[in-house]
Amino acid sequence: MTIEIGAAGSALLTIFAAPLLAGAIACALTFLFMWPRTRREGWVRFICAIAMAGIAGPFLLAALHSWWPTLFVSAGSVMALCGIDASLGVAIVAVPMLVVAALPAWWLLGGVVRWLDRRRDQDIAEIARAAAQAVKDVRNSL
């Protein structure tokens, strides 16, 4: 029995495989530090990590490529020296960066939820002012 997925399915698998893998690795790493209290928390962490790898990961990769473009070229060269397709060198650099992008997902989500919970009785304008003040305070502290 063979399964035919076609060109569209292959493209979707290619696009989503790296963030899915990176999110799963990042989620497993966060489980090593703090085991989830409930099954729901575990699934939320997993989904957050995959979403962050898929959303923030490409931005991190673009920033890394603009800052250090020779890293991607040399990774391709190393793959070619090993007799492997040079295009796999991009994946060798990309997947760890997607994991790095996915690692803080759970803690960022928790921080945002706690921050919003403390402002439960405020309207949207007051929350926006508080957010602007928080950004201003962080900028002044740097």
mmCIF file of N, CA and C in Angstrom:
data_model
loop_
_atom_site.group_PDB
_atom_site.id
_atom_site.type_symbol
_atom_site.label_atom_id
_atom_site.label_comp_id
_atom_site.label_asym_id
_atom_site.label_seq_id
_atom_site.Cartn_x
_atom_site.Cartn_y
_atom_site.Cartn_z
ATOM 1 N N MET A 1 0.845 -1.170 0.000
ATOM 2 C CA MET A 1 0.000 0.000 0.000
ATOM 3 C C MET A 1 0.898 1.243 0.000
ATOM 4 N N THR A 2 0.750 2.076 -0.997
ATOM 5 C CA THR A 2 1.513 3.312 -1.068
ATOM 6 C C THR A 2 0.573 4.490 -0.897
ATOM 7 N N ILE A 3 1.116 5.546 -0.341
ATOM 8 C CA ILE A 3 0.332 6.755 -0.108
ATOM 9 C C ILE A 3 0.894 7.851 -1.004
ATOM 10 N N GLU A 4 0.050 8.412 -1.838
ATOM 11 C CA GLU A 4 0.438 9.513 -2.715
ATOM 12 C C GLU A 4 -0.039 10.819 -2.087
ATOM 13 N N ILE A 5 0.893 11.745 -1.813
ATOM 14 C CA ILE A 5 0.481 13.008 -1.216
ATOM 15 C C ILE A 5 0.461 14.147 -2.225
ATOM 16 N N GLY A 6 1.103 13.975 -3.353
ATOM 17 C CA GLY A 6 1.075 14.990 -4.387
ATOM 18 C C GLY A 6 1.995 16.159 -4.089
ATOM 19 N N ALA A 7 2.057 17.088 -5.029
ATOM 20 C CA ALA A 7 2.959 18.230 -4.921
ATOM 21 C C ALA A 7 2.545 19.173 -3.802
ATOM 22 N N ALA A 8 1.243 19.438 -3.671
ATOM 23 C CA ALA A 8 0.783 20.361 -2.627
ATOM 24 C C ALA A 8 1.037 19.782 -1.245
ATOM 25 N N GLY A 9 0.767 18.501 -1.083
ATOM 26 C CA GLY A 9 1.023 17.863 0.210
ATOM 27 C C GLY A 9 2.501 17.838 0.539
ATOM 28 N N SER A 10 3.325 17.607 -0.466
ATOM 29 C CA SER A 10 4.772 17.608 -0.260
ATOM 30 C C SER A 10 5.269 18.996 0.135
ATOM 31 N N ALA A 11 4.729 20.022 -0.497
ATOM 32 C CA ALA A 11 5.118 21.392 -0.157
ATOM 33 C C ALA A 11 4.697 21.745 1.265
ATOM 34 N N LEU A 12 3.478 21.370 1.641
ATOM 35 C CA LEU A 12 3.019 21.639 3.008
ATOM 36 C C LEU A 12 3.861 20.890 4.035
ATOM 37 N N LEU A 13 4.196 19.650 3.729
ATOM 38 C CA LEU A 13 5.033 18.870 4.633
ATOM 39 C C LEU A 13 6.404 19.517 4.787
ATOM 40 N N THR A 14 6.959 20.002 3.686
ATOM 41 C CA THR A 14 8.265 20.658 3.731
ATOM 42 C C THR A 14 8.207 21.945 4.543
ATOM 43 N N ILE A 15 7.138 22.713 4.372
ATOM 44 C CA ILE A 15 7.018 23.993 5.075
ATOM 45 C C ILE A 15 6.820 23.788 6.572
ATOM 46 N N PHE A 16 6.011 22.806 6.946
ATOM 47 C CA PHE A 16 5.647 22.642 8.348
ATOM 48 C C PHE A 16 6.496 21.626 9.110
ATOM 49 N N ALA A 17 7.310 20.847 8.424
ATOM 50 C CA ALA A 17 8.086 19.810 9.108
ATOM 51 C C ALA A 17 9.140 20.407 10.039
ATOM 52 N N ALA A 18 9.870 21.404 9.584
ATOM 53 C CA ALA A 18 10.931 21.978 10.417
ATOM 54 C C ALA A 18 10.375 22.672 11.660
ATOM 55 N N PRO A 19 9.348 23.541 11.550
ATOM 56 C CA PRO A 19 8.802 24.124 12.780
ATOM 57 C C PRO A 19 8.177 23.089 13.711
ATOM 58 N N LEU A 20 7.564 22.064 13.146
ATOM 59 C CA LEU A 20 6.970 21.021 13.976
ATOM 60 C C LEU A 20 8.051 20.270 14.742
ATOM 61 N N LEU A 21 9.110 19.907 14.042
ATOM 62 C CA LEU A 21 10.226 19.217 14.686
ATOM 63 C C LEU A 21 10.897 20.116 15.726
ATOM 64 N N ALA A 22 11.140 21.361 15.363
ATOM 65 C CA ALA A 22 11.790 22.286 16.289
ATOM 66 C C ALA A 22 10.918 22.560 17.505
ATOM 67 N N GLY A 23 9.620 22.721 17.285
ATOM 68 C CA GLY A 23 8.704 22.934 18.406
ATOM 69 C C GLY A 23 8.663 21.740 19.336
ATOM 70 N N ALA A 24 8.669 20.545 18.771
ATOM 71 C CA ALA A 24 8.668 19.337 19.601
ATOM 72 C C ALA A 24 9.952 19.224 20.417
ATOM 73 N N ILE A 25 11.080 19.543 19.814
ATOM 74 C CA ILE A 25 12.354 19.504 20.542
ATOM 75 C C ILE A 25 12.359 20.543 21.654
ATOM 76 N N ALA A 26 11.919 21.763 21.343
ATOM 77 C CA ALA A 26 11.886 22.819 22.363
ATOM 78 C C ALA A 26 10.930 22.452 23.489
ATOM 79 N N CYS A 27 9.797 21.874 23.154
ATOM 80 C CA CYS A 27 8.831 21.466 24.172
ATOM 81 C C CYS A 27 9.440 20.386 25.064
ATOM 82 N N ALA A 28 10.137 19.427 24.466
ATOM 83 C CA ALA A 28 10.785 18.386 25.258
ATOM 84 C C ALA A 28 11.837 18.984 26.193
ATOM 85 N N LEU A 29 12.559 19.981 25.709
ATOM 86 C CA LEU A 29 13.556 20.636 26.569
ATOM 87 C C LEU A 29 12.901 21.371 27.735
ATOM 88 N N THR A 30 11.755 22.012 27.487
ATOM 89 C CA THR A 30 11.080 22.692 28.597
ATOM 90 C C THR A 30 10.516 21.689 29.589
ATOM 91 N N PHE A 31 10.114 20.508 29.106
ATOM 92 C CA PHE A 31 9.636 19.456 30.017
ATOM 93 C C PHE A 31 10.767 18.967 30.916
ATOM 94 N N LEU A 32 12.007 19.015 30.422
ATOM 95 C CA LEU A 32 13.141 18.612 31.259
ATOM 96 C C LEU A 32 13.344 19.560 32.438
ATOM 97 N N PHE A 33 13.054 20.843 32.221
ATOM 98 C CA PHE A 33 13.226 21.825 33.289
ATOM 99 C C PHE A 33 12.054 21.840 34.258
ATOM 100 N N MET A 34 10.843 21.746 33.718
ATOM 101 C CA MET A 34 9.658 21.794 34.573
ATOM 102 C C MET A 34 8.565 20.952 33.928
ATOM 103 N N TRP A 35 8.252 19.838 34.554
ATOM 104 C CA TRP A 35 7.231 18.942 34.029
ATOM 105 C C TRP A 35 5.866 19.617 34.127
ATOM 106 N N PRO A 36 5.016 19.486 33.103
ATOM 107 C CA PRO A 36 3.697 20.123 33.169
ATOM 108 C C PRO A 36 2.850 19.518 34.288
ATOM 109 N N ARG A 37 2.041 20.367 34.903
ATOM 110 C CA ARG A 37 1.189 19.907 36.013
ATOM 111 C C ARG A 37 0.004 19.089 35.517
ATOM 112 N N THR A 38 -0.509 19.443 34.351
ATOM 113 C CA THR A 38 -1.664 18.737 33.803
ATOM 114 C C THR A 38 -1.394 18.389 32.342
ATOM 115 N N ARG A 39 -2.213 17.517 31.806
ATOM 116 C CA ARG A 39 -2.099 17.154 30.399
ATOM 117 C C ARG A 39 -2.401 18.366 29.524
ATOM 118 N N ARG A 40 -3.364 19.179 29.949
ATOM 119 C CA ARG A 40 -3.722 20.385 29.192
ATOM 120 C C ARG A 40 -2.536 21.339 29.107
ATOM 121 N N GLU A 41 -1.846 21.531 30.232
ATOM 122 C CA GLU A 41 -0.669 22.405 30.231
ATOM 123 C C GLU A 41 0.400 21.870 29.285
ATOM 124 N N GLY A 42 0.572 20.571 29.254
ATOM 125 C CA GLY A 42 1.547 19.975 28.342
ATOM 126 C C GLY A 42 1.201 20.241 26.889
ATOM 127 N N TRP A 43 -0.085 20.086 26.532
ATOM 128 C CA TRP A 43 -0.502 20.363 25.159
ATOM 129 C C TRP A 43 -0.378 21.839 24.820
ATOM 130 N N VAL A 44 -0.695 22.702 25.773
ATOM 131 C CA VAL A 44 -0.564 24.145 25.520
ATOM 132 C C VAL A 44 0.898 24.506 25.288
ATOM 133 N N ARG A 45 1.785 23.934 26.082
ATOM 134 C CA ARG A 45 3.223 24.177 25.863
ATOM 135 C C ARG A 45 3.653 23.700 24.486
ATOM 136 N N PHE A 46 3.179 22.524 24.100
ATOM 137 C CA PHE A 46 3.534 21.957 22.806
ATOM 138 C C PHE A 46 3.056 22.865 21.666
ATOM 139 N N ILE A 47 1.813 23.292 21.726
ATOM 140 C CA ILE A 47 1.253 24.165 20.688
ATOM 141 C C ILE A 47 1.965 25.517 20.672
ATOM 142 N N CYS A 48 2.259 26.070 21.842
ATOM 143 C CA CYS A 48 2.987 27.353 21.910
ATOM 144 C C CYS A 48 4.363 27.236 21.264
ATOM 145 N N ALA A 49 5.055 26.151 21.552
ATOM 146 C CA ALA A 49 6.399 25.971 21.000
ATOM 147 C C ALA A 49 6.352 25.841 19.479
ATOM 148 N N ILE A 50 5.395 25.082 18.968
ATOM 149 C CA ILE A 50 5.288 24.925 17.519
ATOM 150 C C ILE A 50 4.913 26.253 16.861
ATOM 151 N N ALA A 51 3.979 26.978 17.475
ATOM 152 C CA ALA A 51 3.574 28.270 16.917
ATOM 153 C C ALA A 51 4.736 29.258 16.917
ATOM 154 N N MET A 52 5.486 29.296 18.000
ATOM 155 C CA MET A 52 6.609 30.229 18.080
ATOM 156 C C MET A 52 7.711 29.847 17.089
ATOM 157 N N ALA A 53 7.948 28.548 16.916
ATOM 158 C CA ALA A 53 8.942 28.114 15.933
ATOM 159 C C ALA A 53 8.506 28.496 14.526
ATOM 160 N N GLY A 54 7.222 28.407 14.247
ATOM 161 C CA GLY A 54 6.725 28.745 12.914
ATOM 162 C C GLY A 54 6.578 30.224 12.662
ATOM 163 N N ILE A 55 6.342 31.001 13.721
ATOM 164 C CA ILE A 55 6.111 32.444 13.549
ATOM 165 C C ILE A 55 7.397 33.242 13.762
ATOM 166 N N ALA A 56 8.034 33.063 14.914
ATOM 167 C CA ALA A 56 9.229 33.854 15.229
ATOM 168 C C ALA A 56 10.497 33.257 14.619
ATOM 169 N N GLY A 57 10.490 31.946 14.375
ATOM 170 C CA GLY A 57 11.670 31.289 13.824
ATOM 171 C C GLY A 57 12.141 31.859 12.504
ATOM 172 N N PRO A 58 11.256 32.053 11.519
ATOM 173 C CA PRO A 58 11.719 32.634 10.262
ATOM 174 C C PRO A 58 12.309 34.043 10.414
ATOM 175 N N PHE A 59 11.769 34.833 11.336
ATOM 176 C CA PHE A 59 12.344 36.163 11.571
ATOM 177 C C PHE A 59 13.749 36.045 12.172
ATOM 178 N N LEU A 60 13.920 35.098 13.085
ATOM 179 C CA LEU A 60 15.243 34.863 13.667
ATOM 180 C C LEU A 60 16.222 34.389 12.595
ATOM 181 N N LEU A 61 15.769 33.518 11.711
ATOM 182 C CA LEU A 61 16.630 33.050 10.622
ATOM 183 C C LEU A 61 17.004 34.184 9.667
ATOM 184 N N ALA A 62 16.047 35.049 9.339
ATOM 185 C CA ALA A 62 16.347 36.180 8.459
ATOM 186 C C ALA A 62 17.352 37.120 9.108
ATOM 187 N N ALA A 63 17.188 37.355 10.411
ATOM 188 C CA ALA A 63 18.141 38.210 11.117
ATOM 189 C C ALA A 63 19.523 37.574 11.151
ATOM 190 N N LEU A 64 19.576 36.272 11.399
ATOM 191 C CA LEU A 64 20.864 35.576 11.418
ATOM 192 C C LEU A 64 21.515 35.592 10.043
ATOM 193 N N HIS A 65 20.710 35.399 9.004
ATOM 194 C CA HIS A 65 21.264 35.413 7.647
ATOM 195 C C HIS A 65 21.796 36.788 7.260
ATOM 196 N N SER A 66 21.120 37.844 7.688
ATOM 197 C CA SER A 66 21.615 39.185 7.350
ATOM 198 C C SER A 66 22.851 39.540 8.176
ATOM 199 N N TRP A 67 22.959 38.976 9.373
ATOM 200 C CA TRP A 67 24.098 39.282 10.236
ATOM 201 C C TRP A 67 25.296 38.397 9.912
ATOM 202 N N TRP A 68 25.044 37.124 9.528
ATOM 203 C CA TRP A 68 26.118 36.176 9.327
ATOM 204 C C TRP A 68 25.817 35.278 8.127
ATOM 205 N N PRO A 69 25.816 35.829 6.901
ATOM 206 C CA PRO A 69 25.428 35.037 5.725
ATOM 207 C C PRO A 69 26.400 33.906 5.396
ATOM 208 N N THR A 70 27.651 34.057 5.754
ATOM 209 C CA THR A 70 28.623 33.005 5.438
ATOM 210 C C THR A 70 28.380 31.734 6.245
ATOM 211 N N LEU A 71 27.638 31.822 7.337
ATOM 212 C CA LEU A 71 27.314 30.628 8.115
ATOM 213 C C LEU A 71 26.526 29.633 7.269
ATOM 214 N N PHE A 72 25.572 30.124 6.502
ATOM 215 C CA PHE A 72 24.756 29.260 5.669
ATOM 216 C C PHE A 72 25.569 28.674 4.517
ATOM 217 N N VAL A 73 26.476 29.479 3.954
ATOM 218 C CA VAL A 73 27.331 28.998 2.874
ATOM 219 C C VAL A 73 28.274 27.918 3.381
ATOM 220 N N SER A 74 28.894 28.159 4.530
ATOM 221 C CA SER A 74 29.820 27.165 5.065
ATOM 222 C C SER A 74 29.103 25.890 5.509
ATOM 223 N N ALA A 75 27.881 25.994 6.003
ATOM 224 C CA ALA A 75 27.122 24.794 6.355
ATOM 225 C C ALA A 75 26.843 23.963 5.104
ATOM 226 N N GLY A 76 26.537 24.626 3.992
ATOM 227 C CA GLY A 76 26.360 23.916 2.725
ATOM 228 C C GLY A 76 27.645 23.276 2.251
ATOM 229 N N SER A 77 28.761 23.961 2.446
ATOM 230 C CA SER A 77 30.056 23.399 2.054
ATOM 231 C C SER A 77 30.403 22.165 2.870
ATOM 232 N N VAL A 78 30.118 22.193 4.162
ATOM 233 C CA VAL A 78 30.384 21.039 5.014
ATOM 234 C C VAL A 78 29.529 19.854 4.571
ATOM 235 N N MET A 79 28.275 20.107 4.244
ATOM 236 C CA MET A 79 27.406 19.024 3.771
ATOM 237 C C MET A 79 27.939 18.442 2.459
ATOM 238 N N ALA A 80 28.409 19.308 1.553
ATOM 239 C CA ALA A 80 28.959 18.840 0.280
ATOM 240 C C ALA A 80 30.216 18.013 0.516
ATOM 241 N N LEU A 81 31.055 18.413 1.463
ATOM 242 C CA LEU A 81 32.257 17.643 1.786
ATOM 243 C C LEU A 81 31.920 16.254 2.322
ATOM 244 N N CYS A 82 30.792 16.152 2.986
ATOM 245 C CA CYS A 82 30.355 14.866 3.532
ATOM 246 C C CYS A 82 29.623 14.024 2.499
ATOM 247 N N GLY A 83 29.469 14.541 1.292
ATOM 248 C CA GLY A 83 28.771 13.816 0.249
ATOM 249 C C GLY A 83 27.266 13.926 0.340
ATOM 250 N N ILE A 84 26.778 14.908 1.075
ATOM 251 C CA ILE A 84 25.344 15.127 1.251
ATOM 252 C C ILE A 84 24.974 16.368 0.452
ATOM 253 N N ASP A 85 23.730 16.446 0.021
ATOM 254 C CA ASP A 85 23.253 17.599 -0.743
ATOM 255 C C ASP A 85 23.530 18.888 0.028
ATOM 256 N N ALA A 86 24.128 19.861 -0.631
ATOM 257 C CA ALA A 86 24.530 21.110 0.027
ATOM 258 C C ALA A 86 23.345 21.902 0.559
ATOM 259 N N SER A 87 22.175 21.725 -0.024
ATOM 260 C CA SER A 87 21.009 22.467 0.452
ATOM 261 C C SER A 87 20.587 22.029 1.856
ATOM 262 N N LEU A 88 21.013 20.853 2.268
ATOM 263 C CA LEU A 88 20.714 20.402 3.628
ATOM 264 C C LEU A 88 21.458 21.252 4.668
ATOM 265 N N GLY A 89 22.496 21.953 4.245
ATOM 266 C CA GLY A 89 23.229 22.832 5.151
ATOM 267 C C GLY A 89 22.354 23.927 5.739
ATOM 268 N N VAL A 90 21.384 24.389 4.964
ATOM 269 C CA VAL A 90 20.450 25.388 5.478
ATOM 270 C C VAL A 90 19.648 24.805 6.634
ATOM 271 N N ALA A 91 19.221 23.552 6.501
ATOM 272 C CA ALA A 91 18.463 22.913 7.577
ATOM 273 C C ALA A 91 19.326 22.711 8.818
ATOM 274 N N ILE A 92 20.607 22.438 8.610
ATOM 275 C CA ILE A 92 21.510 22.243 9.745
ATOM 276 C C ILE A 92 21.606 23.524 10.573
ATOM 277 N N VAL A 93 21.513 24.661 9.936
ATOM 278 C CA VAL A 93 21.523 25.940 10.647
ATOM 279 C C VAL A 93 20.128 26.319 11.112
ATOM 280 N N ALA A 94 19.122 26.031 10.292
ATOM 281 C CA ALA A 94 17.767 26.515 10.555
ATOM 282 C C ALA A 94 17.098 25.820 11.737
ATOM 283 N N VAL A 95 17.193 24.520 11.825
ATOM 284 C CA VAL A 95 16.458 23.801 12.868
ATOM 285 C C VAL A 95 16.896 24.217 14.278
ATOM 286 N N PRO A 96 18.195 24.326 14.570
ATOM 287 C CA PRO A 96 18.554 24.818 15.914
ATOM 288 C C PRO A 96 18.053 26.243 16.195
ATOM 289 N N MET A 97 18.027 27.090 15.170
ATOM 290 C CA MET A 97 17.520 28.444 15.376
ATOM 291 C C MET A 97 16.014 28.437 15.622
ATOM 292 N N LEU A 98 15.296 27.540 14.981
ATOM 293 C CA LEU A 98 13.859 27.416 15.236
ATOM 294 C C LEU A 98 13.619 26.912 16.661
ATOM 295 N N VAL A 99 14.477 26.014 17.129
ATOM 296 C CA VAL A 99 14.369 25.546 18.520
ATOM 297 C C VAL A 99 14.617 26.699 19.481
ATOM 298 N N VAL A 100 15.630 27.504 19.197
ATOM 299 C CA VAL A 100 15.925 28.666 20.051
ATOM 300 C C VAL A 100 14.743 29.629 20.051
ATOM 301 N N ALA A 101 14.101 29.803 18.913
ATOM 302 C CA ALA A 101 12.932 30.691 18.856
ATOM 303 C C ALA A 101 11.763 30.115 19.639
ATOM 304 N N ALA A 102 11.637 28.796 19.682
ATOM 305 C CA ALA A 102 10.494 28.157 20.336
ATOM 306 C C ALA A 102 10.667 28.002 21.844
ATOM 307 N N LEU A 103 11.895 28.005 22.335
ATOM 308 C CA LEU A 103 12.125 27.754 23.766
ATOM 309 C C LEU A 103 11.380 28.700 24.704
ATOM 310 N N PRO A 104 11.401 30.006 24.473
ATOM 311 C CA PRO A 104 10.750 30.889 25.452
ATOM 312 C C PRO A 104 9.237 31.018 25.283
ATOM 313 N N ALA A 105 8.625 30.248 24.396
ATOM 314 C CA ALA A 105 7.203 30.429 24.085
ATOM 315 C C ALA A 105 6.323 30.302 25.312
ATOM 316 N N TRP A 106 6.508 29.252 26.080
ATOM 317 C CA TRP A 106 5.651 29.003 27.235
ATOM 318 C C TRP A 106 5.813 30.107 28.280
ATOM 319 N N TRP A 107 7.040 30.521 28.536
ATOM 320 C CA TRP A 107 7.261 31.544 29.549
ATOM 321 C C TRP A 107 6.780 32.907 29.078
ATOM 322 N N LEU A 108 6.931 33.208 27.794
ATOM 323 C CA LEU A 108 6.395 34.468 27.271
ATOM 324 C C LEU A 108 4.880 34.501 27.361
ATOM 325 N N LEU A 109 4.237 33.410 26.985
ATOM 326 C CA LEU A 109 2.786 33.343 27.083
ATOM 327 C C LEU A 109 2.348 33.495 28.537
ATOM 328 N N GLY A 110 3.021 32.818 29.442
ATOM 329 C CA GLY A 110 2.692 32.939 30.860
ATOM 330 C C GLY A 110 2.872 34.351 31.375
ATOM 331 N N GLY A 111 3.949 35.013 30.935
ATOM 332 C CA GLY A 111 4.183 36.389 31.350
ATOM 333 C C GLY A 111 3.111 37.339 30.845
ATOM 334 N N VAL A 112 2.701 37.175 29.605
ATOM 335 C CA VAL A 112 1.655 38.021 29.044
ATOM 336 C C VAL A 112 0.327 37.785 29.753
ATOM 337 N N VAL A 113 0.006 36.521 30.016
ATOM 338 C CA VAL A 113 -1.250 36.208 30.699
ATOM 339 C C VAL A 113 -1.250 36.790 32.113
ATOM 340 N N ARG A 114 -0.138 36.671 32.826
ATOM 341 C CA ARG A 114 -0.064 37.252 34.184
ATOM 342 C C ARG A 114 -0.173 38.765 34.150
ATOM 343 N N TRP A 115 0.495 39.393 33.162
ATOM 344 C CA TRP A 115 0.456 40.846 33.048
ATOM 345 C C TRP A 115 -0.974 41.303 32.762
ATOM 346 N N LEU A 116 -1.656 40.618 31.862
ATOM 347 C CA LEU A 116 -3.038 40.979 31.557
ATOM 348 C C LEU A 116 -3.971 40.676 32.722
ATOM 349 N N ASP A 117 -3.696 39.619 33.467
ATOM 350 C CA ASP A 117 -4.536 39.271 34.607
ATOM 351 C C ASP A 117 -4.471 40.345 35.692
ATOM 352 N N ARG A 118 -3.289 40.930 35.872
ATOM 353 C CA ARG A 118 -3.154 42.012 36.853
ATOM 354 C C ARG A 118 -3.914 43.265 36.435
ATOM 355 N N ARG A 119 -4.245 43.382 35.167
ATOM 356 C CA ARG A 119 -4.971 44.546 34.652
ATOM 357 C C ARG A 119 -6.389 44.173 34.238
ATOM 358 N N ARG A 120 -6.943 43.211 34.893
ATOM 359 C CA ARG A 120 -8.261 42.674 34.540
ATOM 360 C C ARG A 120 -9.350 43.736 34.582
ATOM 361 N N ASP A 121 -9.293 44.675 35.528
ATOM 362 C CA ASP A 121 -10.358 45.664 35.684
ATOM 363 C C ASP A 121 -10.118 46.940 34.863
ATOM 364 N N GLN A 122 -9.078 46.970 34.018
ATOM 365 C CA GLN A 122 -8.786 48.152 33.211
ATOM 366 C C GLN A 122 -9.384 48.012 31.817
ATOM 367 N N ASP A 123 -9.634 49.168 31.189
ATOM 368 C CA ASP A 123 -10.099 49.128 29.810
ATOM 369 C C ASP A 123 -8.886 49.095 28.875
ATOM 370 N N ILE A 124 -9.141 49.008 27.581
ATOM 371 C CA ILE A 124 -8.072 48.824 26.607
ATOM 372 C C ILE A 124 -7.117 50.021 26.563
ATOM 373 N N ALA A 125 -7.618 51.220 26.757
ATOM 374 C CA ALA A 125 -6.761 52.408 26.741
ATOM 375 C C ALA A 125 -5.798 52.393 27.926
ATOM 376 N N GLU A 126 -6.285 52.006 29.089
ATOM 377 C CA GLU A 126 -5.414 51.934 30.268
ATOM 378 C C GLU A 126 -4.361 50.836 30.101
ATOM 379 N N ILE A 127 -4.747 49.736 29.501
ATOM 380 C CA ILE A 127 -3.782 48.658 29.253
ATOM 381 C C ILE A 127 -2.726 49.124 28.255
ATOM 382 N N ALA A 128 -3.136 49.853 27.218
ATOM 383 C CA ALA A 128 -2.185 50.372 26.231
ATOM 384 C C ALA A 128 -1.215 51.356 26.870
ATOM 385 N N ARG A 129 -1.726 52.225 27.761
ATOM 386 C CA ARG A 129 -0.838 53.165 28.466
ATOM 387 C C ARG A 129 0.148 52.412 29.357
ATOM 388 N N ALA A 130 -0.337 51.387 30.041
ATOM 389 C CA ALA A 130 0.540 50.585 30.906
ATOM 390 C C ALA A 130 1.614 49.870 30.070
ATOM 391 N N ALA A 131 1.235 49.371 28.896
ATOM 392 C CA ALA A 131 2.204 48.706 28.022
ATOM 393 C C ALA A 131 3.248 49.699 27.519
ATOM 394 N N ALA A 132 2.798 50.902 27.130
ATOM 395 C CA ALA A 132 3.737 51.932 26.666
ATOM 396 C C ALA A 132 4.683 52.337 27.785
ATOM 397 N N GLN A 133 4.175 52.436 28.998
ATOM 398 C CA GLN A 133 5.021 52.789 30.141
ATOM 399 C C GLN A 133 6.030 51.675 30.431
ATOM 400 N N ALA A 134 5.605 50.433 30.306
ATOM 401 C CA ALA A 134 6.506 49.305 30.546
ATOM 402 C C ALA A 134 7.630 49.286 29.511
ATOM 403 N N VAL A 135 7.296 49.544 28.239
ATOM 404 C CA VAL A 135 8.315 49.606 27.189
ATOM 405 C C VAL A 135 9.273 50.759 27.452
ATOM 406 N N LYS A 136 8.736 51.902 27.869
ATOM 407 C CA LYS A 136 9.564 53.073 28.169
ATOM 408 C C LYS A 136 10.508 52.767 29.334
ATOM 409 N N ASP A 137 10.007 52.115 30.357
ATOM 410 C CA ASP A 137 10.844 51.753 31.508
ATOM 411 C C ASP A 137 11.971 50.798 31.113
ATOM 412 N N VAL A 138 11.661 49.845 30.244
ATOM 413 C CA VAL A 138 12.694 48.895 29.799
ATOM 414 C C VAL A 138 13.745 49.614 28.977
ATOM 415 N N ARG A 139 13.326 50.510 28.096
ATOM 416 C CA ARG A 139 14.288 51.263 27.285
ATOM 417 C C ARG A 139 15.183 52.134 28.157
ATOM 418 N N ASN A 140 14.614 52.756 29.179
ATOM 419 C CA ASN A 140 15.416 53.609 30.060
ATOM 420 C C ASN A 140 16.399 52.800 30.894
ATOM 421 N N SER A 141 16.037 51.551 31.209
ATOM 422 C CA SER A 141 16.932 50.740 32.032
ATOM 423 C C SER A 141 18.113 50.190 31.235
ATOM 424 N N LEU A 142 17.974 50.149 29.904
ATOM 425 C CA LEU A 142 19.089 49.670 29.072
ATOM 426 C C LEU A 142 20.005 50.792 28.804
#
